[in-house]
Every structure is written in structure tokens, then in C-alpha cells.
Amino acid sequence: MSGHPCHPSFCGVFHRGPCFPYFAPPLGETLRLTIVSTDEDSSDHRRDGPQPEQKSTEESKEGSESNNSEDRGLDSIREMFAALRACWEPPPKDDARHGMEYTIRFAFRRDGEMIAPPRMTYASHDAPAEVRDKYRDAIDEALKRCTPLHFTDAMAGAVAGRPIAIRFVDERTIEPGK
């Protein structure tokens, strides 16, 4: 057995001391999602049809045997992103702005609740403050509709505490007269 370490390392010709492992720095732990609002995403043009109204607790108890997918929880990042995307409803076109971008950053706990309120990291700089406030209100409402997310145990352990950045982009056609 040699006295050399067994872990991967990089040593130079001019370096006589022990070799230290060289690990590339991580590129980032942030999960990133972009949600683009288009004219086809309006409630009457959604790919999955009109959104059903919330069921009462009595109706949800009756339908719980038939709808098992909600009970099993989110098991992948793709499913979590789909759930977050499904909750998004952009502000009405009267209050909207074409090309508006708004980015938030937050993290979830294991139970699916947010650790703290989301922090705004970017908003289109040329948008007036009242337009930014409308988008912030729409984002807050979307997160209220979504949270708490129901994760499986494995997914809860993987996503807990990891930063999530969501970029909202509004590409809907806005009539200039409004």
C-alpha cells in the first residue's frame, strides 16, 4: 500500500507537499422557472380547458376515492414547476404591460409552506410603480392559491431550503388605447 491519498487530486511538478483534491465550484443550487404569459394562456384558451371552481369540502370528500393523484403528492421538480405554473394568472390586460418581467426568489420548507415571503429580485426598470405593484399582487395571489404544496417525503427532503427563482414574463398583446 502506498502512502498516497486515494481521493482524486491534482499535483504540480513543482509541488512536493501533499496533493489536495480539486473540485470545480458548484454552478448554483437555485431552481429556476420561467412562466411566460401569452394570449393563448387566457382562461378560455387554456390547453387544459377552463379551470374548474374550487369544490366544497363535502364534494371533495366524495371525489377523493376517484382522484388519487392529488393525494400522492408532488414527486419531482417537473411536477412542482407544473403546479406553480398552473396557479399563475396574470393581471387583467387593462392593468398589464407588454414585455413586463418580474422575478421573485423564495424557498419551501418540508411541509410545502414557504420559509419566508418571496423577495423581488428583478422588475422591468421602465415599468411604473403601480404596474409593478399589480404584478406583485398577482404573484402573491398565485402563491396563496398554490401553497402549501404537498410533497412526497423524498421530494420534501430534496427541495426544502433550496432557493427557487421564478421569472414571470408578460408577452400578451396589449391594446395601446388602454
mmCIF file with all atom_site columns, C-alpha atoms in Angstrom:
data_model
loop_
_atom_site.group_PDB
_atom_site.id
_atom_site.type_symbol
_atom_site.label_atom_id
_atom_site.label_alt_id
_atom_site.label_comp_id
_atom_site.label_asym_id
_atom_site.label_entity_id
_atom_site.label_seq_id
_atom_site.pdbx_PDB_ins_code
_atom_site.Cartn_x
_atom_site.Cartn_y
_atom_site.Cartn_z
_atom_site.occupancy
_atom_site.B_iso_or_equiv
_atom_site.pdbx_formal_charge
_atom_site.auth_seq_id
_atom_site.auth_comp_id
_atom_site.auth_asym_id
_atom_site.auth_atom_id
_atom_site.pdbx_PDB_model_num
ATOM 1   C CA . MET A 1 1   ? 0.000   0.000  0.000   1.00 0.00 ? 1   MET A CA 1
ATOM 2   C CA . SER A 1 2   ? 1.398   3.390  -0.940  1.00 0.00 ? 2   SER A CA 1
ATOM 3   C CA . GLY A 1 3   ? 1.330   6.452  1.276   1.00 0.00 ? 3   GLY A CA 1
ATOM 4   C CA . HIS A 1 4   ? -0.515  8.484  -1.377  1.00 0.00 ? 4   HIS A CA 1
ATOM 5   C CA . PRO A 1 5   ? -4.099  9.573  -0.804  1.00 0.00 ? 5   PRO A CA 1
ATOM 6   C CA . CYS A 1 6   ? -6.882  7.616  -2.526  1.00 0.00 ? 6   CYS A CA 1
ATOM 7   C CA . HIS A 1 7   ? -9.053  10.582 -3.479  1.00 0.00 ? 7   HIS A CA 1
ATOM 8   C CA . PRO A 1 8   ? -8.809  12.366 -6.851  1.00 0.00 ? 8   PRO A CA 1
ATOM 9   C CA . SER A 1 9   ? -6.284  15.154 -6.773  1.00 0.00 ? 9   SER A CA 1
ATOM 10  C CA . PHE A 1 10  ? -4.167  17.427 -8.891  1.00 0.00 ? 10  PHE A CA 1
ATOM 11  C CA . CYS A 1 11  ? -0.498  17.950 -8.159  1.00 0.00 ? 11  CYS A CA 1
ATOM 12  C CA . GLY A 1 12  ? 2.043   20.034 -9.963  1.00 0.00 ? 12  GLY A CA 1
ATOM 13  C CA . VAL A 1 13  ? 5.620   19.059 -10.777 1.00 0.00 ? 13  VAL A CA 1
ATOM 14  C CA . PHE A 1 14  ? 6.917   21.831 -8.553  1.00 0.00 ? 14  PHE A CA 1
ATOM 15  C CA . HIS A 1 15  ? 4.684   20.978 -5.603  1.00 0.00 ? 15  HIS A CA 1
ATOM 16  C CA . ARG A 1 16  ? 6.305   18.457 -3.226  1.00 0.00 ? 16  ARG A CA 1
ATOM 17  C CA . GLY A 1 17  ? 3.665   18.577 -0.490  1.00 0.00 ? 17  GLY A CA 1
ATOM 18  C CA . PRO A 1 18  ? 0.520   16.510 -0.204  1.00 0.00 ? 18  PRO A CA 1
ATOM 19  C CA . CYS A 1 19  ? -1.936  16.675 -3.067  1.00 0.00 ? 19  CYS A CA 1
ATOM 20  C CA . PHE A 1 20  ? -5.284  18.347 -2.398  1.00 0.00 ? 20  PHE A CA 1
ATOM 21  C CA . PRO A 1 21  ? -8.392  17.395 -4.324  1.00 0.00 ? 21  PRO A CA 1
ATOM 22  C CA . TYR A 1 22  ? -9.586  19.819 -6.942  1.00 0.00 ? 22  TYR A CA 1
ATOM 23  C CA . PHE A 1 23  ? -13.328 20.096 -7.143  1.00 0.00 ? 23  PHE A CA 1
ATOM 24  C CA . ALA A 1 24  ? -14.973 22.517 -9.540  1.00 0.00 ? 24  ALA A CA 1
ATOM 25  C CA . PRO A 1 25  ? -17.167 25.054 -7.734  1.00 0.00 ? 25  PRO A CA 1
ATOM 26  C CA . PRO A 1 26  ? -20.908 24.361 -7.991  1.00 0.00 ? 26  PRO A CA 1
ATOM 27  C CA . LEU A 1 27  ? -22.765 26.294 -10.666 1.00 0.00 ? 27  LEU A CA 1
ATOM 28  C CA . GLY A 1 28  ? -25.611 27.085 -8.310  1.00 0.00 ? 28  GLY A CA 1
ATOM 29  C CA . GLU A 1 29  ? -28.263 25.398 -6.277  1.00 0.00 ? 29  GLU A CA 1
ATOM 30  C CA . THR A 1 30  ? -31.085 27.682 -7.370  1.00 0.00 ? 30  THR A CA 1
ATOM 31  C CA . LEU A 1 31  ? -34.029 26.068 -9.146  1.00 0.00 ? 31  LEU A CA 1
ATOM 32  C CA . ARG A 1 32  ? -35.129 28.373 -11.977 1.00 0.00 ? 32  ARG A CA 1
ATOM 33  C CA . LEU A 1 33  ? -38.529 28.572 -13.637 1.00 0.00 ? 33  LEU A CA 1
ATOM 34  C CA . THR A 1 34  ? -39.788 30.983 -16.301 1.00 0.00 ? 34  THR A CA 1
ATOM 35  C CA . ILE A 1 35  ? -43.514 31.496 -16.743 1.00 0.00 ? 35  ILE A CA 1
ATOM 36  C CA . VAL A 1 36  ? -44.463 33.308 -19.944 1.00 0.00 ? 36  VAL A CA 1
ATOM 37  C CA . SER A 1 37  ? -47.986 34.714 -20.280 1.00 0.00 ? 37  SER A CA 1
ATOM 38  C CA . THR A 1 38  ? -49.280 34.721 -23.852 1.00 0.00 ? 38  THR A CA 1
ATOM 39  C CA . ASP A 1 39  ? -52.629 35.431 -25.488 1.00 0.00 ? 39  ASP A CA 1
ATOM 40  C CA . GLU A 1 40  ? -53.280 31.676 -25.779 1.00 0.00 ? 40  GLU A CA 1
ATOM 41  C CA . ASP A 1 41  ? -52.992 31.312 -21.985 1.00 0.00 ? 41  ASP A CA 1
ATOM 42  C CA . SER A 1 42  ? -56.176 33.243 -21.217 1.00 0.00 ? 42  SER A CA 1
ATOM 43  C CA . SER A 1 43  ? -58.714 31.259 -19.179 1.00 0.00 ? 43  SER A CA 1
ATOM 44  C CA . ASP A 1 44  ? -60.939 30.491 -22.189 1.00 0.00 ? 44  ASP A CA 1
ATOM 45  C CA . HIS A 1 45  ? -57.979 29.366 -24.350 1.00 0.00 ? 45  HIS A CA 1
ATOM 46  C CA . ARG A 1 46  ? -56.045 27.191 -21.869 1.00 0.00 ? 46  ARG A CA 1
ATOM 47  C CA . ARG A 1 47  ? -54.737 23.904 -23.250 1.00 0.00 ? 47  ARG A CA 1
ATOM 48  C CA . ASP A 1 48  ? -56.389 22.011 -20.420 1.00 0.00 ? 48  ASP A CA 1
ATOM 49  C CA . GLY A 1 49  ? -59.712 23.831 -20.789 1.00 0.00 ? 49  GLY A CA 1
ATOM 50  C CA . PRO A 1 50  ? -61.448 26.218 -18.424 1.00 0.00 ? 50  PRO A CA 1
ATOM 51  C CA . GLN A 1 51  ? -60.315 25.988 -14.820 1.00 0.00 ? 51  GLN A CA 1
ATOM 52  C CA . PRO A 1 52  ? -62.896 24.391 -12.528 1.00 0.00 ? 52  PRO A CA 1
ATOM 53  C CA . GLU A 1 53  ? -64.117 26.270 -9.488  1.00 0.00 ? 53  GLU A CA 1
ATOM 54  C CA . GLN A 1 54  ? -62.972 25.190 -6.027  1.00 0.00 ? 54  GLN A CA 1
ATOM 55  C CA . LYS A 1 55  ? -65.019 22.284 -4.682  1.00 0.00 ? 55  LYS A CA 1
ATOM 56  C CA . SER A 1 56  ? -66.677 22.433 -1.330  1.00 0.00 ? 56  SER A CA 1
ATOM 57  C CA . THR A 1 57  ? -65.287 20.157 1.364   1.00 0.00 ? 57  THR A CA 1
ATOM 58  C CA . GLU A 1 58  ? -68.280 17.820 1.026   1.00 0.00 ? 58  GLU A CA 1
ATOM 59  C CA . GLU A 1 59  ? -67.744 17.447 -2.748  1.00 0.00 ? 59  GLU A CA 1
ATOM 60  C CA . SER A 1 60  ? -64.021 16.894 -2.306  1.00 0.00 ? 60  SER A CA 1
ATOM 61  C CA . LYS A 1 61  ? -64.649 14.098 0.221   1.00 0.00 ? 61  LYS A CA 1
ATOM 62  C CA . GLU A 1 62  ? -66.964 12.342 -2.244  1.00 0.00 ? 62  GLU A CA 1
ATOM 63  C CA . GLY A 1 63  ? -64.469 12.626 -5.109  1.00 0.00 ? 63  GLY A CA 1
ATOM 64  C CA . SER A 1 64  ? -61.409 11.676 -3.074  1.00 0.00 ? 64  SER A CA 1
ATOM 65  C CA . GLU A 1 65  ? -61.662 7.989  -3.984  1.00 0.00 ? 65  GLU A CA 1
ATOM 66  C CA . SER A 1 66  ? -61.614 8.730  -7.711  1.00 0.00 ? 66  SER A CA 1
ATOM 67  C CA . ASN A 1 67  ? -58.896 11.399 -7.716  1.00 0.00 ? 67  ASN A CA 1
ATOM 68  C CA . ASN A 1 68  ? -55.866 9.746  -6.182  1.00 0.00 ? 68  ASN A CA 1
ATOM 69  C CA . SER A 1 69  ? -53.240 11.878 -7.955  1.00 0.00 ? 69  SER A CA 1
ATOM 70  C CA . GLU A 1 70  ? -53.731 14.830 -5.605  1.00 0.00 ? 70  GLU A CA 1
ATOM 71  C CA . ASP A 1 71  ? -53.305 12.586 -2.553  1.00 0.00 ? 71  ASP A CA 1
ATOM 72  C CA . ARG A 1 72  ? -49.950 11.143 -3.575  1.00 0.00 ? 72  ARG A CA 1
ATOM 73  C CA . GLY A 1 73  ? -48.074 14.478 -3.562  1.00 0.00 ? 73  GLY A CA 1
ATOM 74  C CA . LEU A 1 74  ? -45.550 16.080 -5.874  1.00 0.00 ? 74  LEU A CA 1
ATOM 75  C CA . ASP A 1 75  ? -42.664 13.726 -6.558  1.00 0.00 ? 75  ASP A CA 1
ATOM 76  C CA . SER A 1 76  ? -40.400 15.662 -8.950  1.00 0.00 ? 76  SER A CA 1
ATOM 77  C CA . ILE A 1 77  ? -39.176 19.142 -9.736  1.00 0.00 ? 77  ILE A CA 1
ATOM 78  C CA . ARG A 1 78  ? -41.111 18.970 -13.008 1.00 0.00 ? 78  ARG A CA 1
ATOM 79  C CA . GLU A 1 79  ? -44.351 18.326 -11.108 1.00 0.00 ? 79  GLU A CA 1
ATOM 80  C CA . MET A 1 80  ? -43.592 21.151 -8.673  1.00 0.00 ? 80  MET A CA 1
ATOM 81  C CA . PHE A 1 81  ? -42.955 23.561 -11.557 1.00 0.00 ? 81  PHE A CA 1
ATOM 82  C CA . ALA A 1 82  ? -46.186 22.444 -13.264 1.00 0.00 ? 82  ALA A CA 1
ATOM 83  C CA . ALA A 1 83  ? -48.126 23.088 -10.047 1.00 0.00 ? 83  ALA A CA 1
ATOM 84  C CA . LEU A 1 84  ? -46.600 26.566 -9.682  1.00 0.00 ? 84  LEU A CA 1
ATOM 85  C CA . ARG A 1 85  ? -47.271 27.332 -13.348 1.00 0.00 ? 85  ARG A CA 1
ATOM 86  C CA . ALA A 1 86  ? -50.922 26.234 -13.030 1.00 0.00 ? 86  ALA A CA 1
ATOM 87  C CA . CYS A 1 87  ? -51.557 28.736 -10.227 1.00 0.00 ? 87  CYS A CA 1
ATOM 88  C CA . TRP A 1 88  ? -50.376 31.757 -12.221 1.00 0.00 ? 88  TRP A CA 1
ATOM 89  C CA . GLU A 1 89  ? -52.997 34.167 -13.502 1.00 0.00 ? 89  GLU A CA 1
ATOM 90  C CA . PRO A 1 90  ? -51.535 37.387 -14.930 1.00 0.00 ? 90  PRO A CA 1
ATOM 91  C CA . PRO A 1 91  ? -53.130 40.742 -14.113 1.00 0.00 ? 91  PRO A CA 1
ATOM 92  C CA . PRO A 1 92  ? -56.024 41.823 -16.358 1.00 0.00 ? 92  PRO A CA 1
ATOM 93  C CA . LYS A 1 93  ? -54.940 43.315 -19.673 1.00 0.00 ? 93  LYS A CA 1
ATOM 94  C CA . ASP A 1 94  ? -56.188 46.746 -18.555 1.00 0.00 ? 94  ASP A CA 1
ATOM 95  C CA . ASP A 1 95  ? -53.538 46.763 -15.812 1.00 0.00 ? 95  ASP A CA 1
ATOM 96  C CA . ALA A 1 96  ? -50.867 44.810 -17.709 1.00 0.00 ? 96  ALA A CA 1
ATOM 97  C CA . ARG A 1 97  ? -47.828 45.862 -19.692 1.00 0.00 ? 97  ARG A CA 1
ATOM 98  C CA . HIS A 1 98  ? -46.396 44.035 -22.710 1.00 0.00 ? 98  HIS A CA 1
ATOM 99  C CA . GLY A 1 99  ? -42.874 42.775 -22.062 1.00 0.00 ? 99  GLY A CA 1
ATOM 100 C CA . MET A 1 100 ? -43.103 43.170 -18.297 1.00 0.00 ? 100 MET A CA 1
ATOM 101 C CA . GLU A 1 101 ? -40.653 40.956 -16.401 1.00 0.00 ? 101 GLU A CA 1
ATOM 102 C CA . TYR A 1 102 ? -40.805 40.263 -12.691 1.00 0.00 ? 102 TYR A CA 1
ATOM 103 C CA . THR A 1 103 ? -38.595 37.789 -10.825 1.00 0.00 ? 103 THR A CA 1
ATOM 104 C CA . ILE A 1 104 ? -39.019 36.503 -7.294  1.00 0.00 ? 104 ILE A CA 1
ATOM 105 C CA . ARG A 1 105 ? -36.928 34.227 -5.103  1.00 0.00 ? 105 ARG A CA 1
ATOM 106 C CA . PHE A 1 106 ? -38.102 32.055 -2.202  1.00 0.00 ? 106 PHE A CA 1
ATOM 107 C CA . ALA A 1 107 ? -37.727 28.600 -0.661  1.00 0.00 ? 107 ALA A CA 1
ATOM 108 C CA . PHE A 1 108 ? -40.051 25.914 0.649   1.00 0.00 ? 108 PHE A CA 1
ATOM 109 C CA . ARG A 1 109 ? -39.990 24.003 3.918   1.00 0.00 ? 109 ARG A CA 1
ATOM 110 C CA . ARG A 1 110 ? -40.522 20.251 4.022   1.00 0.00 ? 110 ARG A CA 1
ATOM 111 C CA . ASP A 1 111 ? -44.233 20.757 4.709   1.00 0.00 ? 111 ASP A CA 1
ATOM 112 C CA . GLY A 1 112 ? -44.714 22.732 1.447   1.00 0.00 ? 112 GLY A CA 1
ATOM 113 C CA . GLU A 1 113 ? -45.043 26.166 3.061   1.00 0.00 ? 113 GLU A CA 1
ATOM 114 C CA . MET A 1 114 ? -42.734 28.992 2.084   1.00 0.00 ? 114 MET A CA 1
ATOM 115 C CA . ILE A 1 115 ? -39.933 29.739 4.551   1.00 0.00 ? 115 ILE A CA 1
ATOM 116 C CA . ALA A 1 116 ? -40.446 33.495 4.202   1.00 0.00 ? 116 ALA A CA 1
ATOM 117 C CA . PRO A 1 117 ? -42.336 35.839 1.889   1.00 0.00 ? 117 PRO A CA 1
ATOM 118 C CA . PRO A 1 118 ? -40.866 35.845 -1.626  1.00 0.00 ? 118 PRO A CA 1
ATOM 119 C CA . ARG A 1 119 ? -38.300 38.522 -2.366  1.00 0.00 ? 119 ARG A CA 1
ATOM 120 C CA . MET A 1 120 ? -38.439 40.511 -5.584  1.00 0.00 ? 120 MET A CA 1
ATOM 121 C CA . THR A 1 121 ? -35.080 40.273 -7.338  1.00 0.00 ? 121 THR A CA 1
ATOM 122 C CA . TYR A 1 122 ? -35.955 41.980 -10.628 1.00 0.00 ? 122 TYR A CA 1
ATOM 123 C CA . ALA A 1 123 ? -38.732 44.066 -12.166 1.00 0.00 ? 123 ALA A CA 1
ATOM 124 C CA . SER A 1 124 ? -38.674 45.803 -15.532 1.00 0.00 ? 124 SER A CA 1
ATOM 125 C CA . HIS A 1 125 ? -36.934 49.089 -14.772 1.00 0.00 ? 125 HIS A CA 1
ATOM 126 C CA . ASP A 1 126 ? -39.034 51.164 -17.160 1.00 0.00 ? 126 ASP A CA 1
ATOM 127 C CA . ALA A 1 127 ? -42.369 49.998 -15.702 1.00 0.00 ? 127 ALA A CA 1
ATOM 128 C CA . PRO A 1 128 ? -44.246 52.458 -13.470 1.00 0.00 ? 128 PRO A CA 1
ATOM 129 C CA . ALA A 1 129 ? -44.521 51.587 -9.776  1.00 0.00 ? 129 ALA A CA 1
ATOM 130 C CA . GLU A 1 130 ? -48.293 50.984 -9.983  1.00 0.00 ? 130 GLU A CA 1
ATOM 131 C CA . VAL A 1 131 ? -47.789 48.394 -12.760 1.00 0.00 ? 131 VAL A CA 1
ATOM 132 C CA . ARG A 1 132 ? -45.105 46.647 -10.700 1.00 0.00 ? 132 ARG A CA 1
ATOM 133 C CA . ASP A 1 133 ? -47.496 46.612 -7.746  1.00 0.00 ? 133 ASP A CA 1
ATOM 134 C CA . LYS A 1 134 ? -50.218 44.979 -9.896  1.00 0.00 ? 134 LYS A CA 1
ATOM 135 C CA . TYR A 1 135 ? -47.818 42.203 -10.901 1.00 0.00 ? 135 TYR A CA 1
ATOM 136 C CA . ARG A 1 136 ? -46.642 41.781 -7.313  1.00 0.00 ? 136 ARG A CA 1
ATOM 137 C CA . ASP A 1 137 ? -50.266 41.415 -6.174  1.00 0.00 ? 137 ASP A CA 1
ATOM 138 C CA . ALA A 1 138 ? -50.944 38.829 -8.912  1.00 0.00 ? 138 ALA A CA 1
ATOM 139 C CA . ILE A 1 139 ? -47.847 36.850 -7.873  1.00 0.00 ? 139 ILE A CA 1
ATOM 140 C CA . ASP A 1 140 ? -48.839 36.968 -4.211  1.00 0.00 ? 140 ASP A CA 1
ATOM 141 C CA . GLU A 1 141 ? -52.335 35.707 -5.077  1.00 0.00 ? 141 GLU A CA 1
ATOM 142 C CA . ALA A 1 142 ? -50.902 32.877 -7.192  1.00 0.00 ? 142 ALA A CA 1
ATOM 143 C CA . LEU A 1 143 ? -48.651 31.736 -4.360  1.00 0.00 ? 143 LEU A CA 1
ATOM 144 C CA . LYS A 1 144 ? -51.561 31.898 -1.906  1.00 0.00 ? 144 LYS A CA 1
ATOM 145 C CA . ARG A 1 145 ? -53.555 29.616 -4.237  1.00 0.00 ? 145 ARG A CA 1
ATOM 146 C CA . CYS A 1 146 ? -50.656 27.165 -4.537  1.00 0.00 ? 146 CYS A CA 1
ATOM 147 C CA . THR A 1 147 ? -49.218 26.889 -1.072  1.00 0.00 ? 147 THR A CA 1
ATOM 148 C CA . PRO A 1 148 ? -48.820 24.706 0.781   1.00 0.00 ? 148 PRO A CA 1
ATOM 149 C CA . LEU A 1 149 ? -47.619 22.317 -1.903  1.00 0.00 ? 149 LEU A CA 1
ATOM 150 C CA . HIS A 1 150 ? -47.934 18.650 -0.988  1.00 0.00 ? 150 HIS A CA 1
ATOM 151 C CA . PHE A 1 151 ? -44.571 16.946 -1.496  1.00 0.00 ? 151 PHE A CA 1
ATOM 152 C CA . THR A 1 152 ? -43.699 13.294 -1.121  1.00 0.00 ? 152 THR A CA 1
ATOM 153 C CA . ASP A 1 153 ? -41.191 12.604 1.649   1.00 0.00 ? 153 ASP A CA 1
ATOM 154 C CA . ALA A 1 154 ? -38.308 12.242 -0.814  1.00 0.00 ? 154 ALA A CA 1
ATOM 155 C CA . MET A 1 155 ? -39.198 15.418 -2.694  1.00 0.00 ? 155 MET A CA 1
ATOM 156 C CA . ALA A 1 156 ? -39.674 17.354 0.548   1.00 0.00 ? 156 ALA A CA 1
ATOM 157 C CA . GLY A 1 157 ? -36.145 16.453 1.608   1.00 0.00 ? 157 GLY A CA 1
ATOM 158 C CA . ALA A 1 158 ? -34.718 17.397 -1.783  1.00 0.00 ? 158 ALA A CA 1
ATOM 159 C CA . VAL A 1 159 ? -36.421 20.776 -2.159  1.00 0.00 ? 159 VAL A CA 1
ATOM 160 C CA . ALA A 1 160 ? -36.503 22.027 1.453   1.00 0.00 ? 160 ALA A CA 1
ATOM 161 C CA . GLY A 1 161 ? -34.406 25.166 1.817   1.00 0.00 ? 161 GLY A CA 1
ATOM 162 C CA . ARG A 1 162 ? -33.289 25.290 -1.823  1.00 0.00 ? 162 ARG A CA 1
ATOM 163 C CA . PRO A 1 163 ? -33.777 28.704 -3.410  1.00 0.00 ? 163 PRO A CA 1
ATOM 164 C CA . ILE A 1 164 ? -36.343 28.851 -6.195  1.00 0.00 ? 164 ILE A CA 1
ATOM 165 C CA . ALA A 1 165 ? -36.331 31.733 -8.675  1.00 0.00 ? 165 ALA A CA 1
ATOM 166 C CA . ILE A 1 166 ? -39.432 32.288 -10.792 1.00 0.00 ? 166 ILE A CA 1
ATOM 167 C CA . ARG A 1 167 ? -39.311 34.756 -13.667 1.00 0.00 ? 167 ARG A CA 1
ATOM 168 C CA . PHE A 1 168 ? -42.689 35.982 -14.899 1.00 0.00 ? 168 PHE A CA 1
ATOM 169 C CA . VAL A 1 169 ? -42.772 37.410 -18.434 1.00 0.00 ? 169 VAL A CA 1
ATOM 170 C CA . ASP A 1 170 ? -45.896 39.004 -19.931 1.00 0.00 ? 170 ASP A CA 1
ATOM 171 C CA . GLU A 1 171 ? -45.949 38.631 -23.716 1.00 0.00 ? 171 GLU A CA 1
ATOM 172 C CA . ARG A 1 172 ? -49.680 39.191 -24.184 1.00 0.00 ? 172 ARG A CA 1
ATOM 173 C CA . THR A 1 173 ? -50.881 41.645 -26.801 1.00 0.00 ? 173 THR A CA 1
ATOM 174 C CA . ILE A 1 174 ? -51.938 44.817 -25.012 1.00 0.00 ? 174 ILE A CA 1
ATOM 175 C CA . GLU A 1 175 ? -54.009 47.388 -26.905 1.00 0.00 ? 175 GLU A CA 1
ATOM 176 C CA . PRO A 1 176 ? -52.297 50.780 -26.695 1.00 0.00 ? 176 PRO A CA 1
ATOM 177 C CA . GLY A 1 177 ? -55.533 52.706 -26.050 1.00 0.00 ? 177 GLY A CA 1
ATOM 178 C CA . LYS A 1 178 ? -55.924 51.191 -22.589 1.00 0.00 ? 178 LYS A CA 1
#
